[in-house]
CSV table of C-alpha atoms in Angstrom, one decimal:
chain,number,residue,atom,x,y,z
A,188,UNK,CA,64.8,79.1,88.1
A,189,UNK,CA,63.9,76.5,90.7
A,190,UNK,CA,62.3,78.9,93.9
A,191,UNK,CA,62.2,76.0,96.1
A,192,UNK,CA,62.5,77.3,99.5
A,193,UNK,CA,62.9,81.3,98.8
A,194,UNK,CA,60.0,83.9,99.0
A,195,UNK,CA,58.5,85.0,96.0
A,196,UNK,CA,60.4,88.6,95.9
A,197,UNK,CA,63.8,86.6,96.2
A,198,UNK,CA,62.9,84.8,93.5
A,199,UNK,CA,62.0,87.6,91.3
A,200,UNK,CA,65.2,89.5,92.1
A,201,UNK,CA,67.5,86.6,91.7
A,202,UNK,CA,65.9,86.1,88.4
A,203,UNK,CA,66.7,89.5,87.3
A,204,UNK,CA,70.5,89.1,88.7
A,205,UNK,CA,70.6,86.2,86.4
A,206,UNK,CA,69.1,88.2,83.2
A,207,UNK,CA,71.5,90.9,83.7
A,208,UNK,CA,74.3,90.1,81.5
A,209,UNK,CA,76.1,93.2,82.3
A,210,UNK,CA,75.4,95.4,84.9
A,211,UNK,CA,75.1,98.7,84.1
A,212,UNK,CA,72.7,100.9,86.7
A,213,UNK,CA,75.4,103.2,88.0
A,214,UNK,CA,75.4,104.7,91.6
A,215,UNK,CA,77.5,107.8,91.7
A,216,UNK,CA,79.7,109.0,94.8
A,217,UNK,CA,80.3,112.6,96.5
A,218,UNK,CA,83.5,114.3,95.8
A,219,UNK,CA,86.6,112.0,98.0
A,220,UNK,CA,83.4,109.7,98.9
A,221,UNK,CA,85.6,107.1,97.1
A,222,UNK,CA,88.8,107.1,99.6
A,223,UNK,CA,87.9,104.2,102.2
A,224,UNK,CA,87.1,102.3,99.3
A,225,UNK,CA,90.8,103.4,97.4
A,226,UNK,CA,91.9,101.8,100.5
A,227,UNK,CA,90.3,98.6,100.5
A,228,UNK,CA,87.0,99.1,102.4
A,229,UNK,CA,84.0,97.2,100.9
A,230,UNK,CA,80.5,99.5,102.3
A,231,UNK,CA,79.3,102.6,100.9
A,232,UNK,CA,77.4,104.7,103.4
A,233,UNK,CA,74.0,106.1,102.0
A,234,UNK,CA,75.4,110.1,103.0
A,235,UNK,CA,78.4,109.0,100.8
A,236,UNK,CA,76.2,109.0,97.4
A,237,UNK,CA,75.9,112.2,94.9
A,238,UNK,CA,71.6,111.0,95.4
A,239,UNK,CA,71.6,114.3,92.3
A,240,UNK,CA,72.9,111.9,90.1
A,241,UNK,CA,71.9,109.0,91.4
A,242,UNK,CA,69.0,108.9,93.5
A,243,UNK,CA,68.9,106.0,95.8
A,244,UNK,CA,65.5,105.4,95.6
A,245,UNK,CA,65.9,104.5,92.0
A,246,UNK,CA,67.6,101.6,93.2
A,247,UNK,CA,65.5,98.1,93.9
A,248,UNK,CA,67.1,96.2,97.2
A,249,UNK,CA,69.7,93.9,96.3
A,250,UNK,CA,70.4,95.5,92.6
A,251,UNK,CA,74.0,95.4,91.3
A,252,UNK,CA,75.6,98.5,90.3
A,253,UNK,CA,78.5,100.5,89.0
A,254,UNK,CA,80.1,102.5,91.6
A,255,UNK,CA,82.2,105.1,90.2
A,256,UNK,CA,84.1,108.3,91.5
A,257,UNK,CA,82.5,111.8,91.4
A,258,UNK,CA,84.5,111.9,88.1
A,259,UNK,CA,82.8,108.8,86.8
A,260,UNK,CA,85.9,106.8,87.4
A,261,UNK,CA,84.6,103.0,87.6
A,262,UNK,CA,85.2,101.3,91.0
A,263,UNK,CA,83.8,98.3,91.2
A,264,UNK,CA,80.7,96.3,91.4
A,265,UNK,CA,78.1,96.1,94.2
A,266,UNK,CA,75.1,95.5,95.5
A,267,UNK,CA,72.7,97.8,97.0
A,268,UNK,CA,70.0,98.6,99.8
A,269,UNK,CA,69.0,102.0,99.4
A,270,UNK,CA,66.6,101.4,102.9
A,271,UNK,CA,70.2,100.7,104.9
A,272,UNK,CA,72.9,103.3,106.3
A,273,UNK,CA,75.4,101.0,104.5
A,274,UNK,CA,73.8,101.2,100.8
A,275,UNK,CA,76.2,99.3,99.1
A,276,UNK,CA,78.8,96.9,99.2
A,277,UNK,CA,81.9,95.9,96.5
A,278,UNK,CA,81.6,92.7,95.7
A,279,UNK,CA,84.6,92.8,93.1
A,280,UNK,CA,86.6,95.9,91.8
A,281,UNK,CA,86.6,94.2,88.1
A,282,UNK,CA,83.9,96.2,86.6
A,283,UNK,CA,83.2,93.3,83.9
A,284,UNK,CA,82.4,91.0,86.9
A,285,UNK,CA,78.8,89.3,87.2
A,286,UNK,CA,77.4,89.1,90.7
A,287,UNK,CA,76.8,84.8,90.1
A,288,UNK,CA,77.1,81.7,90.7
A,289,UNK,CA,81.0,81.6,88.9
A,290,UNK,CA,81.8,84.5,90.9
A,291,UNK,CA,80.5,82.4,94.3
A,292,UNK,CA,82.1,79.1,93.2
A,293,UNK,CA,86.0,81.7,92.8
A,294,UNK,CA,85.6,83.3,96.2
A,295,UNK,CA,84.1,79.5,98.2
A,296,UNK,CA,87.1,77.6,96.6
A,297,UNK,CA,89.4,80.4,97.4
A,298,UNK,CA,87.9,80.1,101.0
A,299,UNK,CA,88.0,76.6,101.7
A,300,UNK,CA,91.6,76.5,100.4
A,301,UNK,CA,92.1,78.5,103.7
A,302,UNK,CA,90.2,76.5,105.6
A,303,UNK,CA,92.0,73.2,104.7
A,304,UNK,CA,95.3,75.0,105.3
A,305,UNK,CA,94.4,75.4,109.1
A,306,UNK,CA,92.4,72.7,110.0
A,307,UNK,CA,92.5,68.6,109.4
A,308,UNK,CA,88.6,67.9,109.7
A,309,UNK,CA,85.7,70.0,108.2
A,310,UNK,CA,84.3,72.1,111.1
A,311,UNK,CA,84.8,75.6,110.9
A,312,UNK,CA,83.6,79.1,109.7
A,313,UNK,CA,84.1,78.6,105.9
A,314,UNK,CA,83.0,81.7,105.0
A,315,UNK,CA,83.0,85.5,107.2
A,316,UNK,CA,81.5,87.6,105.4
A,317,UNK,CA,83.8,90.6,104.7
A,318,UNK,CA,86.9,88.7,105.9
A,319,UNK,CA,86.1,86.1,102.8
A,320,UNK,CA,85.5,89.3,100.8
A,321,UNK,CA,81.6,87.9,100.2
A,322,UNK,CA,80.3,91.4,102.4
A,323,UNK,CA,76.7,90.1,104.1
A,324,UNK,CA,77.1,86.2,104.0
A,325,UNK,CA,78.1,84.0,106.8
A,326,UNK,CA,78.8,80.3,106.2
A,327,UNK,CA,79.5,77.9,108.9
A,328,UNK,CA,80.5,74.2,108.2
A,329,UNK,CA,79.7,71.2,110.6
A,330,UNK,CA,81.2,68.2,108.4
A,331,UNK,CA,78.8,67.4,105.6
A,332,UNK,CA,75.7,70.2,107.3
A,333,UNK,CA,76.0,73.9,106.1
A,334,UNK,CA,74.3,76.7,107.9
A,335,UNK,CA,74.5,79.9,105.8
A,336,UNK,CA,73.2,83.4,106.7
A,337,UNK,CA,72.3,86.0,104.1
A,338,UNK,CA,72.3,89.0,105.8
A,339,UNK,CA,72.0,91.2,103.0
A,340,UNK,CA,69.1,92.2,100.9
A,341,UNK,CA,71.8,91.7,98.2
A,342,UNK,CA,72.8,88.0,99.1
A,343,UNK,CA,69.2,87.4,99.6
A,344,UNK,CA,69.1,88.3,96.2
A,345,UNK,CA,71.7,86.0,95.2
A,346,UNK,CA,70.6,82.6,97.4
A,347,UNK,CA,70.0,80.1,94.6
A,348,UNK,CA,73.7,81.1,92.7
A,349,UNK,CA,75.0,80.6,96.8
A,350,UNK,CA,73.3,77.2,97.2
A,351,UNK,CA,74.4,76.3,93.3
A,352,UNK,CA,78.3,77.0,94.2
A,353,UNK,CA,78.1,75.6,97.7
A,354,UNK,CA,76.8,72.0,95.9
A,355,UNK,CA,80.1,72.5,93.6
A,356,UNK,CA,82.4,73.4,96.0
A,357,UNK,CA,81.6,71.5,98.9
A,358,UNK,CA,79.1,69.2,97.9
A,359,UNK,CA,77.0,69.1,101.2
A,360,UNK,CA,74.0,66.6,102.4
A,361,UNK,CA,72.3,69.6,104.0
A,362,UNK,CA,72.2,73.0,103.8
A,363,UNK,CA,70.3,75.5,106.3
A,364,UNK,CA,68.9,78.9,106.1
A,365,UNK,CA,69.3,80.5,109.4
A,366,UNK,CA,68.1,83.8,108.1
A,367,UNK,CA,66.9,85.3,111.4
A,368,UNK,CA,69.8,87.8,112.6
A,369,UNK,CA,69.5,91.2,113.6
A,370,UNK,CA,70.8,92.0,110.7
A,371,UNK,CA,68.0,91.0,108.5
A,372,UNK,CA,65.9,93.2,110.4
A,373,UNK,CA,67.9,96.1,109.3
A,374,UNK,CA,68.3,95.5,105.9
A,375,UNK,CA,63.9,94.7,106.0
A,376,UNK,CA,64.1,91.6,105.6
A,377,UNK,CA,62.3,88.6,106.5
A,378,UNK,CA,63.1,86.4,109.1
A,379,UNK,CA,62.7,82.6,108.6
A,380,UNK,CA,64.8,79.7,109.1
A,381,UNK,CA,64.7,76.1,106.9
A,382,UNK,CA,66.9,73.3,105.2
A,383,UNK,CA,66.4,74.2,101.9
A,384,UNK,CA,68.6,71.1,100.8
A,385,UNK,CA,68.7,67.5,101.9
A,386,UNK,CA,67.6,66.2,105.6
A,387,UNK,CA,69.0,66.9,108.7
A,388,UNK,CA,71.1,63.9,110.6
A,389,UNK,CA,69.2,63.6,113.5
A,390,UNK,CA,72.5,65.0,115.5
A,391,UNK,CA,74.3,67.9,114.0
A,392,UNK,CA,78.0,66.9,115.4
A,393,UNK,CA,80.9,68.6,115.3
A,394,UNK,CA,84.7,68.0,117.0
A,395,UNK,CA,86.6,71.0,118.0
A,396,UNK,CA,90.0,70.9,120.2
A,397,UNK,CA,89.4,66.9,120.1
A,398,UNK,CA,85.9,67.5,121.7
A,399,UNK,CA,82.5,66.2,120.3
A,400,UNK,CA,79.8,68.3,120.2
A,401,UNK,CA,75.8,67.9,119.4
A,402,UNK,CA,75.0,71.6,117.8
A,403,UNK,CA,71.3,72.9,117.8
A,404,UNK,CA,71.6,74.3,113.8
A,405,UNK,CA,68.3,75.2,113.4
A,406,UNK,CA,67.5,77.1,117.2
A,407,UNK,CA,70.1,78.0,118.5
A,408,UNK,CA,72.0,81.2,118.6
A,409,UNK,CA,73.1,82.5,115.4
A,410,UNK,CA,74.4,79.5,113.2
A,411,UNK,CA,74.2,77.3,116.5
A,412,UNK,CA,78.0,77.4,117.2
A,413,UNK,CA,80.5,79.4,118.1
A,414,UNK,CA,84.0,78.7,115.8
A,415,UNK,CA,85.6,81.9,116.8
A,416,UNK,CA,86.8,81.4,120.0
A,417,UNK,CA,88.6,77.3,118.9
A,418,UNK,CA,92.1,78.9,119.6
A,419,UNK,CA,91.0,80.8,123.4
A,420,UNK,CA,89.2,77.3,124.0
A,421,UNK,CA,92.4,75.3,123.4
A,422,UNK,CA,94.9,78.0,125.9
A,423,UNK,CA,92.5,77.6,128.3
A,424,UNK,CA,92.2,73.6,127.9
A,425,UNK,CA,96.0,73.7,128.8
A,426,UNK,CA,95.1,75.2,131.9
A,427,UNK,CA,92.5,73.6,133.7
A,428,UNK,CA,93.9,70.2,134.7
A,429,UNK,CA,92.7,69.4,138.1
A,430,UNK,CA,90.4,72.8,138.9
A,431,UNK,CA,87.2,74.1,139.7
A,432,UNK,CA,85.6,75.9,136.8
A,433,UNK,CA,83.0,78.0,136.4
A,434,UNK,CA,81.4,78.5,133.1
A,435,UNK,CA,79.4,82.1,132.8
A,436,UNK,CA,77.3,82.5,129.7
A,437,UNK,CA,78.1,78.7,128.9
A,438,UNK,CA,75.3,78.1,125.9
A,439,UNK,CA,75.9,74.6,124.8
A,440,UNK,CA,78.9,74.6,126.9
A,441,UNK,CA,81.7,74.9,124.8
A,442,UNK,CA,84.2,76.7,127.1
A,443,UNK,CA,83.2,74.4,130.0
A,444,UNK,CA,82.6,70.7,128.6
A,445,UNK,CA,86.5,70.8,126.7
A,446,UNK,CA,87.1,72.2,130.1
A,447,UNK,CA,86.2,68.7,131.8
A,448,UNK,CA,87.5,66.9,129.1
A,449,UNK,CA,90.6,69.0,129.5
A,450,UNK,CA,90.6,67.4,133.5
A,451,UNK,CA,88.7,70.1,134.9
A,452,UNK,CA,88.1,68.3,138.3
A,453,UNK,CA,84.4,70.2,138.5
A,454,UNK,CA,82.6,72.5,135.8
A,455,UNK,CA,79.6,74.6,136.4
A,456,UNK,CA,78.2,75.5,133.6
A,457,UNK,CA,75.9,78.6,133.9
A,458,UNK,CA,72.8,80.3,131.3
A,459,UNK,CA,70.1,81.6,131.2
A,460,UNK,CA,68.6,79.3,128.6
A,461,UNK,CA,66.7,75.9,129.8
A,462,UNK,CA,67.3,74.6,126.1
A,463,UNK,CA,71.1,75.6,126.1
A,464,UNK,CA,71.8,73.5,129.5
A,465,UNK,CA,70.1,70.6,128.4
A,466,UNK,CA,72.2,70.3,125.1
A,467,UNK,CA,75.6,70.9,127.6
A,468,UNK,CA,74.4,67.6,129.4
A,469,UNK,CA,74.5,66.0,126.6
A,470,UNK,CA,77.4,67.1,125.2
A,471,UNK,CA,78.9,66.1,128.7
A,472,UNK,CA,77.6,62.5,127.9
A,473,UNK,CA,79.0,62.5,124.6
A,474,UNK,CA,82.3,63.1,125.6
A,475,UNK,CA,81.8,60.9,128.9
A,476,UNK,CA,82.5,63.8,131.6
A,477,UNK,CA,79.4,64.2,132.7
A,478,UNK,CA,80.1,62.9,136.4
A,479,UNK,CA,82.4,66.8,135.9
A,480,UNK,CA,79.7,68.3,134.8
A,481,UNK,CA,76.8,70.3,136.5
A,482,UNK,CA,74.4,72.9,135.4
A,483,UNK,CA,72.6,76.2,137.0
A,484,UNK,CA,69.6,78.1,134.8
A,485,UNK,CA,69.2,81.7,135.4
A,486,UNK,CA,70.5,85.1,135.4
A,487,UNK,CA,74.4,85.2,135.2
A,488,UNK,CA,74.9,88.6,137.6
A,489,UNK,CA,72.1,87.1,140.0
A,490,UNK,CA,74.0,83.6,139.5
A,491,UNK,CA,77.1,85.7,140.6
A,492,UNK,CA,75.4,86.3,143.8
A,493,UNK,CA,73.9,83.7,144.7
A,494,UNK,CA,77.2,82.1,144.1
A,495,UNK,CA,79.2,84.2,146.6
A,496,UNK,CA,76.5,84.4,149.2
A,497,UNK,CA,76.8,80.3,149.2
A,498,UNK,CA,80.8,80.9,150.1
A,499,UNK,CA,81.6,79.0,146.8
A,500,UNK,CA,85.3,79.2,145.3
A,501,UNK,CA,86.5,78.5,141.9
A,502,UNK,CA,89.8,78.3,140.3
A,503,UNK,CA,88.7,79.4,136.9
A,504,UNK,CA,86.3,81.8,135.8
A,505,UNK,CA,85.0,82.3,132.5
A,506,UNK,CA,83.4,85.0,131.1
A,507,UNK,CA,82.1,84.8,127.9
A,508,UNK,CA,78.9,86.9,127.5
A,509,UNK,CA,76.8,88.3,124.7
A,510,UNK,CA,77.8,92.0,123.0
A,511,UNK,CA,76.4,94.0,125.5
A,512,UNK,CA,77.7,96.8,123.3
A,513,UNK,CA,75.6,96.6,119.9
A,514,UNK,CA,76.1,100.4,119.4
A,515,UNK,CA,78.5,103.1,119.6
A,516,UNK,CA,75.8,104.6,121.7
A,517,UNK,CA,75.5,101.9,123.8
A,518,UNK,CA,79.3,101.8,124.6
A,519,UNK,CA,78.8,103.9,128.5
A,520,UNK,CA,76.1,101.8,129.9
A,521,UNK,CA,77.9,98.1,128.1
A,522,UNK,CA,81.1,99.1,129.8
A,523,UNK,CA,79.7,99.6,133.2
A,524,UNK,CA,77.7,96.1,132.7
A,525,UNK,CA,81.4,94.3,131.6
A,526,UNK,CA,82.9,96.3,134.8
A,527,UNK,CA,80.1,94.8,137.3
A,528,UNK,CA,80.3,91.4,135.5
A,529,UNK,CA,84.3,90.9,136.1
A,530,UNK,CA,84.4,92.9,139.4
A,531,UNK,CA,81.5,89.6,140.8
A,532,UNK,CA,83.6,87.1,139.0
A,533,UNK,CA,86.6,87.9,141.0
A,534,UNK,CA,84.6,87.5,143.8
A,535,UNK,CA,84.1,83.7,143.3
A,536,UNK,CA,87.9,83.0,142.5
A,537,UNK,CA,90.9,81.6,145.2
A,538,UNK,CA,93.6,82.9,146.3
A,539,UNK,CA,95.4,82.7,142.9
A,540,UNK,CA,93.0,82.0,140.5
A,541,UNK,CA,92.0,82.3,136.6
A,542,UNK,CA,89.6,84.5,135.0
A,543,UNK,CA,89.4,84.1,130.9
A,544,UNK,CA,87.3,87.4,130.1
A,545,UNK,CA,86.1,87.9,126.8
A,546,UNK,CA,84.6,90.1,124.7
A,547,UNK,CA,82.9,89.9,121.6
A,548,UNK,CA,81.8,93.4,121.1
A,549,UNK,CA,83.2,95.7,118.1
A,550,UNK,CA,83.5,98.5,119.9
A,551,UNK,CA,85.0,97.2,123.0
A,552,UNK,CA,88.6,97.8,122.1
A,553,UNK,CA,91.2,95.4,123.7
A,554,UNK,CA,92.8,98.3,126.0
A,555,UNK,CA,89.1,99.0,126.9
A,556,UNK,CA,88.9,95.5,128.4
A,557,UNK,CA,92.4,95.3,129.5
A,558,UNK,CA,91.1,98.5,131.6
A,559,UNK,CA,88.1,96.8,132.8
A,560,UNK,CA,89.6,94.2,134.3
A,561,UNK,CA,92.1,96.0,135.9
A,562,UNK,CA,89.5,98.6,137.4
A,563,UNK,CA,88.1,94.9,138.5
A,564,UNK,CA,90.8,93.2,139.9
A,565,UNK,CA,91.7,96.8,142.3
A,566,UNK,CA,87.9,96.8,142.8
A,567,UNK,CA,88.8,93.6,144.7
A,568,UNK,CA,92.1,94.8,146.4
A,569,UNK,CA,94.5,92.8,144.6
A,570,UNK,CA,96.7,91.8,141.6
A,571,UNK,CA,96.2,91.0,137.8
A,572,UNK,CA,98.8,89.5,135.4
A,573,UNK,CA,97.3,89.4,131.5
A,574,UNK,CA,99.1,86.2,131.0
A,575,UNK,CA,96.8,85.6,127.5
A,576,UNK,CA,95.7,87.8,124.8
A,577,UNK,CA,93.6,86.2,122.3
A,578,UNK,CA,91.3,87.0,119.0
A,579,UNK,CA,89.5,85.1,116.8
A,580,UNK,CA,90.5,82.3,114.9
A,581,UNK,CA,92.0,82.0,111.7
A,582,UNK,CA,88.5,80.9,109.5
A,583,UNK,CA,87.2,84.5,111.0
A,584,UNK,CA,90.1,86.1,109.2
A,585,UNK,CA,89.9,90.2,109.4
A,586,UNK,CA,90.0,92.1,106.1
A,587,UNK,CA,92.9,95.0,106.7
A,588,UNK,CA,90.9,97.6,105.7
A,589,UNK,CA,87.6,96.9,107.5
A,590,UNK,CA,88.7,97.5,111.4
A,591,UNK,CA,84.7,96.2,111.9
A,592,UNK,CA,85.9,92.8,111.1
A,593,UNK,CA,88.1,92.1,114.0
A,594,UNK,CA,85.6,92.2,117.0
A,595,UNK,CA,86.9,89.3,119.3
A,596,UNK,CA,88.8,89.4,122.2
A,597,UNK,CA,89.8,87.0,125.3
A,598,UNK,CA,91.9,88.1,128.1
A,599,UNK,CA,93.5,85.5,130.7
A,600,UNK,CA,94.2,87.0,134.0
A,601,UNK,CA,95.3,85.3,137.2
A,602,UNK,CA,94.0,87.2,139.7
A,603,UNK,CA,96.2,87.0,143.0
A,604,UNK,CA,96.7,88.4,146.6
A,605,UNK,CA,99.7,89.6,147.3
C-alpha cells in the first residue's frame, strides 16, 4: 500500500480494511434501536448500541462492522467511531459488501451520472456525503481539480480506495485534501490540508451561471466554493439588471460579481476577510466588471451601520451569512442574530427594494426564516412579498430519510411601503 500523503495510523487502518476479506466484528443494537434505519436513515447513535454485547470500546475508529437487530437480524454494513455521538454509519445494507475501492468506483459512477444529467460542464458538488449515500465524504469538482473532504474517521480510513476510484472514475490532474472541517475535530481527527495527487494549475477556475471564477482550493472556506446556492444565484441574476447591490458575507463574491455580470449597475461586495476581497477583485477582472465592482473589509452588522449612518440606498440586498446556528442549543441566540441582521438590511433598501435572505443552518427551518423576515420587514413599518423560495441545488441532492441533509434555504422578498 502506497502511504504517500496519509498519516501513518491511516495507513495502518486502511491496510487492515484492505485485509479484511469479509467483515465480520458485529455491533449489536438496543431493542427498536433499528427503526430509523428500517426507514432509510444511515447514523447509529452511540446510546442506540446494546454496549452488553457489543461494547464500543472494542471497536478501533473507522472499523467496519455488522449491524444487526437486537435479534441478530443483519442490517447492513458500516463503519464506526466509538469516540463520536454518531458511532456508526451504513455504508450498504448488503451484508456481503466490502467497504473498497469497487464499492467507491459503484457509488462515484452512479454520482457523476447525476451530475452529467444536470449540468453541461464539470463544476459541481460530485459527491454530498449522505445525499450520494457515501455518509462522511464530501467531493467538490472544479473541471479537472478535486477537493475531497473525509470527514469521518471511517473515510479517513478508506482514502487510498477514494483516491484509487476517483483516478477511475473521473480521472483528475489533481486531487486535494482539504481535511480541516469541524467535523474532523469531532470525529479526533487531524487536521491537515495537501494535494496528494498531481500539481495545482496556478488558477483553480471554475464557470458557474456563465461566470468565471478563480477559487482559493487550498485556503479557503471549506472546499473553497460554494455549489449549493448555483440555482438562488441564477433567480437573482434575472433580477438585478440596472440596480444597486449590496453583497453581505460576499467571500469570493459569488452572489455579487454574477450580480455585475448580470448588469448590476453597482455591487458592493462586503466581508470580513482581507484574503476573500482580494480574490472578488479578481474575479471582477476576470469577468471584466470590475469598473461594477467595489469592496468594503470588516464586520458585516458594523458594515450595516456604518452604511445607513452614510444615507446609502440599495436596491438589492443580499444576505448570505455563515450558520450562526451550529447547534440545537444555539438555535435562541442564532435566531436573534438572523433577526438583527435582516431587520439592518432593510434599513439600506429603497422604497421598493430586494432582499435575498438565506440561510444555511440545519436547524433554521424555512417557516423559521420566513418568520424572521417578517418580524424584520414590520420591524421597519412596512410590507414583504416572498416572491422566491429556494434550496439547494440538485448535486446537493437530500436523502428522504435524513431530514439533516436538506439544510439550505434562500428567501427573495421585496420589501415595500405602502
Amino acid at each position: 500500500m502506497n502511504c504517500f500523503a496519509y498519516p501513518y495510523w491511516a495507513c495502518v487502518l486502511g491496510k487492515l480494511a484492505l485485509l479484511e476479506i469479509v467483515v465480520t466484528q458485529r455491533l449489536r443494537l438496543n431493542k427498536n434501536a433499528d427503526r430509523r434505519l428500517k426507514a432509510g436513515h444511515l447514523w447509529i447513535y452511540s446510546n442506540e448500541v446494546d454496549i452488553k454485547e457489543t461494547p464500543l470500546k472494542n471497536f478501533a475508529a473507522g472499523e467496519p462492522v455488522l449491524v444487526e437487530a437486537s435479534n441478530g437480524k443483519t442490517l447492513g454494513v458500516a463503519y464506526v467511531n466509538p469516540h463520536s455521538l454518531i458511532c456508526g454509519r451504513i455504508m450498504s445494507r448488503d451484508p456481503e459488501m466490502r467497504l473498497d475501492r469497487s464499492l467507491f468506483v459503484h457509488r462515484f459512477n452512479q454520482a457523476l451520472a447525476l451530475r452529467q444529467r444536470m449540468f453541461d460542464q464539470p463544476f459541481y458538488r460530485l459527491v454530498h456525503g449522505e445525499g450520494d449515500l457515501l455518509p462522511g465524504l464530501v467531493i467538490d469538482r472544479f473541471g479537472d481539480v478535486l477537493v475531497v473532504q473525509l470527514n469521518t474517521a471511517g473515510m479517513q480510513a478508506l482514502a487510498e480506495d477514494i483516491v484509487d476510484a476517483l483516478e477511475k472514475v473521473v480521472k483528475p490532474s489533481a486531487i486535494v485534501f482539504r481535511n480541516d472541517t469541524g467535523g474532523r475535530r469531532q470525529e479526533g481527527l487531524e487536521a491537515h490540508v495537501e494535494v496528494v495527487k498531481g500539481t495545482l494549475p496556478d488558477e483553480v477556475l471554475l464557470v458557474e451561471n456563465g461566470v468565471t471564477f478563480a477559487v482559493p482550493v487550498m485556503n479557503g472556506q471549506k472546499t473553497g466554493w460554494f455549489y449549493d446556492h448555483r440555482v438562488n444565484r441564477a433567480w437573482l441574476n434575472s433580477q438585478v439588471a440596472g440596480k444597486r447591490v449590496l453583497d453581505v458575507f460576499s467571500y469570493v463574491g459569488g452572489w455579487g460579481v454574477q450580480a455585475a455580470a448580470s448588469g448590476a449597475s453597482e455591487v458592493l461586495c462586503v466581508d470580513s476577510s482581507g484574503a476573500a476581497l482580494e480574490q472578488v477583485a479578481r474575479n471582477a477582472e476576470l469577468n471584466g466588471v470590475q469598473e461594477q465592482v467595489a469592496v468594503s473589509e470588516g464586520d458585516a452588522f458594523e458594515a450595516l451601520a456604518a452604511l445607513k449612518a452614510d444615507g446609502e440606498q440599495f436596491d438589492v440586498v443580499i444576505l448570505d451569512p455563515p450558520a450562526f446556528i451550529k447547534k440545537r442549543k444555539d438555535i435562541p441566540n442564532g435566531e436573534r442574530a438572523y433577526s438583527r441582521l435582516n431587520r439592518e438590511a432593510m434599513r439600506l433598501l429603497g422604497r421598493d427594494g430586494l432582499l435575498l435572505s438565506a440561510s444555511c443552518s440545519m436547524h433554521l427551518a424555512t417557516d423559521r426564516l420566513v418568520d424572521v423576515v417578517r418580524g424584520a420587514v414590520r420591524h421597519q413599518d412596512r410590507q414583504g412579498q416572498v416572491i422566491f423560495q429556494g434550496h439547494q441545488g440538485p448535486d446537493h441532492p437530500v436523502h428522504p430519510a435524513i431530514p439533516e441533509t436538506s439544510y439550505l434555504k434562500a428567501l427573495g422578498v421585496r420589501v415595500f411601503r405602502d
